[in-house]
Coordinates of C-alpha atoms in Angstrom, one line a residue:
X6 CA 114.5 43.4 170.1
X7 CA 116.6 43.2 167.1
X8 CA 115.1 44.0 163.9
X9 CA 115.9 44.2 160.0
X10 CA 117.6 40.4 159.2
X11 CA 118.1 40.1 155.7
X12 CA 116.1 36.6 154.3
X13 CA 119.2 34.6 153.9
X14 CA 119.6 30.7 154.8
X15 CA 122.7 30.7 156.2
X16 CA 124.8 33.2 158.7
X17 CA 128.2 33.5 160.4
X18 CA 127.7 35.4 163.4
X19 CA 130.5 37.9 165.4
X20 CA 130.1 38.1 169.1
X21 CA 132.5 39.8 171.5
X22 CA 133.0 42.2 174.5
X23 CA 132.8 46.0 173.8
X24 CA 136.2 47.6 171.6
X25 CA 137.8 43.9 170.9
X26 CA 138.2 44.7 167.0
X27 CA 134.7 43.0 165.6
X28 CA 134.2 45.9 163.7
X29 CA 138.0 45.7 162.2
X30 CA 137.5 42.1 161.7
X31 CA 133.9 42.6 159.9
X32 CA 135.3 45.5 157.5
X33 CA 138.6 42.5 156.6
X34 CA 136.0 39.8 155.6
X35 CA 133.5 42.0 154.2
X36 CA 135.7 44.9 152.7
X37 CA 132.3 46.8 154.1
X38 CA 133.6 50.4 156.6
X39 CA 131.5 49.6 159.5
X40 CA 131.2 52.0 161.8
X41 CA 134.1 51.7 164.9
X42 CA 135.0 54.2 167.6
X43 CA 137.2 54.2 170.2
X44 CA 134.2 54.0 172.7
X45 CA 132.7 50.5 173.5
X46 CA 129.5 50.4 173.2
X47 CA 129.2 52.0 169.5
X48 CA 127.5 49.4 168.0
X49 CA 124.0 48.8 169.5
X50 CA 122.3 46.9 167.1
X51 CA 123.4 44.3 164.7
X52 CA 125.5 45.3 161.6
X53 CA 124.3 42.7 158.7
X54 CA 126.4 42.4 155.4
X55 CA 125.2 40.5 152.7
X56 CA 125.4 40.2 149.0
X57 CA 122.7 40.2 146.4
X58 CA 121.5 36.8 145.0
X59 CA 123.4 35.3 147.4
X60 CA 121.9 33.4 150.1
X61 CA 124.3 34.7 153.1
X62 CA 125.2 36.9 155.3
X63 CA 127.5 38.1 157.9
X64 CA 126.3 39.9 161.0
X65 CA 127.9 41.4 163.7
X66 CA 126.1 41.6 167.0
X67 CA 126.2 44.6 169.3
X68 CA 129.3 44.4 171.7
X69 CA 127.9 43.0 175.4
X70 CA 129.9 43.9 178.8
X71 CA 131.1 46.6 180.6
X72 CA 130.4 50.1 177.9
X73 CA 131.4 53.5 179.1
X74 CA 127.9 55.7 179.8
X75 CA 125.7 52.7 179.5
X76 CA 123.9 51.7 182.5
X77 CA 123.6 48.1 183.6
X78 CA 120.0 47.6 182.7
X79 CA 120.9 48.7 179.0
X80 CA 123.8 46.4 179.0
X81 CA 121.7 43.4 180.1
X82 CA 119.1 44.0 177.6
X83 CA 121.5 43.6 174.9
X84 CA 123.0 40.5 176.3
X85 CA 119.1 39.4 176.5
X86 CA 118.9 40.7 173.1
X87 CA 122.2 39.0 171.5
X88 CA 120.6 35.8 173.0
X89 CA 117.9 35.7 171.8
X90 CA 118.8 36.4 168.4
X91 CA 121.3 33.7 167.9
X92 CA 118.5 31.0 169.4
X93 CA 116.2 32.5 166.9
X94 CA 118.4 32.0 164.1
X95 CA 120.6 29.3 165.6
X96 CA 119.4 27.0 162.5
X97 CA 121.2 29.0 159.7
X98 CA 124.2 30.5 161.7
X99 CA 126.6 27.9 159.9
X100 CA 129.4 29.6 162.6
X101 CA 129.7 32.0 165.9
X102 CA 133.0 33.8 166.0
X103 CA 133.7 34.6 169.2
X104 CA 135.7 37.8 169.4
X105 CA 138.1 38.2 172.0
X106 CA 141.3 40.6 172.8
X107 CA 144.1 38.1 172.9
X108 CA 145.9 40.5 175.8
X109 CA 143.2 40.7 178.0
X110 CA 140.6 38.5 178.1
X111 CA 142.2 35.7 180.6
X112 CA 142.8 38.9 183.0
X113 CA 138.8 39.8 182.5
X114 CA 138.1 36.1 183.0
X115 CA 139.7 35.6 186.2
X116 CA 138.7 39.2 188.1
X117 CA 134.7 38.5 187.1
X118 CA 135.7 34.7 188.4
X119 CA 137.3 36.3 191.5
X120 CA 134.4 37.9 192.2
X121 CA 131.8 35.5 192.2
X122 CA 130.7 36.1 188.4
X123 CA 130.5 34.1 185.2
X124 CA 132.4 35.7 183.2
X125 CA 130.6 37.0 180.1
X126 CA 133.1 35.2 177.2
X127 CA 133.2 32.0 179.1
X128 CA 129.0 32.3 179.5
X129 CA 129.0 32.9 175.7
X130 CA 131.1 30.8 174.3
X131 CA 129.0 27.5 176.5
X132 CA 125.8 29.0 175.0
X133 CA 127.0 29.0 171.6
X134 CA 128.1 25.5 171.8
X135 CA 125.1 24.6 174.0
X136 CA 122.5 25.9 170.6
X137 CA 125.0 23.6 168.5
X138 CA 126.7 26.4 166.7
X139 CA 130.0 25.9 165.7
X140 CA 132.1 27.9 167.7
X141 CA 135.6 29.7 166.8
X142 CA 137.5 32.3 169.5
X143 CA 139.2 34.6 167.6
X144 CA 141.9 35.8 169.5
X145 CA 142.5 39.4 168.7
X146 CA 145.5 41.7 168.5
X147 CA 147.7 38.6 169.0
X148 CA 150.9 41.1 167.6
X149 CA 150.4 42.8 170.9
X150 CA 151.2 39.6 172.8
X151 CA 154.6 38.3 173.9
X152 CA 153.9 35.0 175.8
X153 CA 151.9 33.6 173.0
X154 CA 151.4 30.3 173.7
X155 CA 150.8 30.8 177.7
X156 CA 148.2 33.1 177.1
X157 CA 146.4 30.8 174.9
X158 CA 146.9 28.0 177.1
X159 CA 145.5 30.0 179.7
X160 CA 142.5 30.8 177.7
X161 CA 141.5 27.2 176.6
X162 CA 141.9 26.5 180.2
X163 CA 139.2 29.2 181.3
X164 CA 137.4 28.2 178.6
X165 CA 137.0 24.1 179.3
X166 CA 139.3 23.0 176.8
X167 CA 142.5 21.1 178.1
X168 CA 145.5 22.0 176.5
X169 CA 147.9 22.7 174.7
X170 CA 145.9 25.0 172.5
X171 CA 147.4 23.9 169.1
X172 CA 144.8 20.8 169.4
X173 CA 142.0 23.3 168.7
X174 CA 142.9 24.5 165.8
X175 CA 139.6 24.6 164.9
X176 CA 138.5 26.9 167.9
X177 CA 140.9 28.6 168.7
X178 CA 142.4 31.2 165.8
X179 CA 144.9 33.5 167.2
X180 CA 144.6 36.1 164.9
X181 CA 145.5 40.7 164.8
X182 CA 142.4 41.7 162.4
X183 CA 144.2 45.2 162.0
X184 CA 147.2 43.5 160.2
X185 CA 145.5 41.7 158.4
X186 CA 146.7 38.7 159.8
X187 CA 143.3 36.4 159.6
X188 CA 144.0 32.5 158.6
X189 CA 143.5 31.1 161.2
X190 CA 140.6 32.0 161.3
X191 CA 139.7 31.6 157.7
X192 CA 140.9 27.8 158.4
X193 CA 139.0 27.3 161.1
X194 CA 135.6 28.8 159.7
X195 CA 136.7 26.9 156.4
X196 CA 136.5 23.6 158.2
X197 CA 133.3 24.2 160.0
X198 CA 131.8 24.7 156.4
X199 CA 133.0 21.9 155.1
X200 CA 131.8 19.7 158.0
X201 CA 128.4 21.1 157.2
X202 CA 129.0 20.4 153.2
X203 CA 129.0 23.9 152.4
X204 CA 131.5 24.4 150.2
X205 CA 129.2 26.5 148.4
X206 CA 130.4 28.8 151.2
X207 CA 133.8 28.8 151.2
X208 CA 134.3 31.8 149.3
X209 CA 133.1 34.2 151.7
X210 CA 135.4 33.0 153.9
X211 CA 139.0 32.3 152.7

C-alpha cells in the first residue's frame, strides 16, 4: 500500500502504462529530475512533488502494465494499489492525467481487445471518470506520429468518445513532453480548474 502523501487539499494525479514519458512530463511541470530509465517498471511507488505553504501537489503514480522482470502478481498489486489510491484521495485530485504514447497505444488497445482483455488505458481512463475525476489523455510523443489526426480519432474511438477528436479538447491533449511541447495540456488541465473555481491553481499548471 502506498505510503508518505504529503497533507495537501488538492492533487493532480499522472497515470500511464510503463516507459510512456510520465516521468519526462513530471520533471516539465515540476522542473523536479525524477528518476527515468529506459526500463518500465522504474518507478514503483508514487513520486509526490509539492511546494511549501502551498496546499498542492503533483504525484505521479507507479507505471501499471506489462514491466520487463516483474511478474504478473507484482504487476497486479500495483494496479490494485494505483486504485486504491486515487479512490482514497479521489476528493482532492482536482485532475487525472492519463499518460499515453501517442504511437502506440491504439495498437496495445486493440491486441489486449483481440484477445479477450480490457485493455488497461481504456479500464483506467472509465475508472477515473467513474470516481468523478476529471480526466485528460495526454497523448505522448505526438512528434513521432505522421497520421496525426487518424491516430487520435482512433483513440477517442477505443476510448468511447465519438469523433473527430478536436471536440475534446478538453480530454484529449496531444502533446511530446520531451520537446517541450505541453499546451494542450496546460489548456486542458487549466479548464478543469476553472470548472472547479480554482483559479488559485492555475499557476501550477500553465
Amino acid at each position: 500500500m502506498f505510503e508518505g502523501r504529503p497533507d495537501r487539499d488538492s492533487e493532480i494525479v499522472f497515470v500511464g502504462r510503463s516507459n510512456v514519458g510520465k516521468s519526462t512530463l513530471m520533471r516539465a511541470f515540476t522542473g523536479h529530475d525524477f528518476t527515468t530509465g529506459q526500463k518500465p517498471g522504474v518507478t514503483r511507488s508514487p513520486n509526490h512533488y509539492d511546494w511549501a505553504g502551498q496546499d498542492f501537489v503533483f504525484t505521479d503514480l507507479p507505471g501499471f502494465g506489462f514491466m520487463e522482470g516483474v511478474d504478473e502478481d507484482a504487476r497486479e498489486t500495483i494496479k490494485t494499489d494505483i486504485v486504491r489510491y486515487i479512490e482514497d484521495h479521489s476528493e482532492e485530485i482536482r485532475a487525472g492525467v492519463l499518460v499515453v504514447d501517442g504511437k502506440a497505444a491504439v495498437d496495445i488497445i486493440d491486441r489486449h481487445e483481440s484477445r479477450g482483455e480490457i485493455p488497461h488505458d481504456v479500464e483506467m481512463f472509465g475508472f477515473l471518470r467513474e470516481v468523478g475525476i476529471p480526466t485528460v489523455v495526454a497523448v505522448n510523443k505526438m512528434d513521432k506520429v505522421d497520421d496525426r489526426d487518424e491516430r487520435l480519432d482512433a483513440l477517442c474511438d477505443r476510448l468511447g468518445l465519438p469523433g473527430p477528436w478536436q471536440q475534446w479538447r478538453d480530454t484529449i491533449a496531444p502533446i511530446s513532453a520531451k520537446r517541450d511541447q505541453l499546451d494542450p495540456l496546460r489548456e486542458a488541465l487549466a479548464e478543469h480548474l476553472r470548472e472547479q473555481n480554482r483559479d488559485d491553481l492555475l499557476g501550477f499548471v500553465v
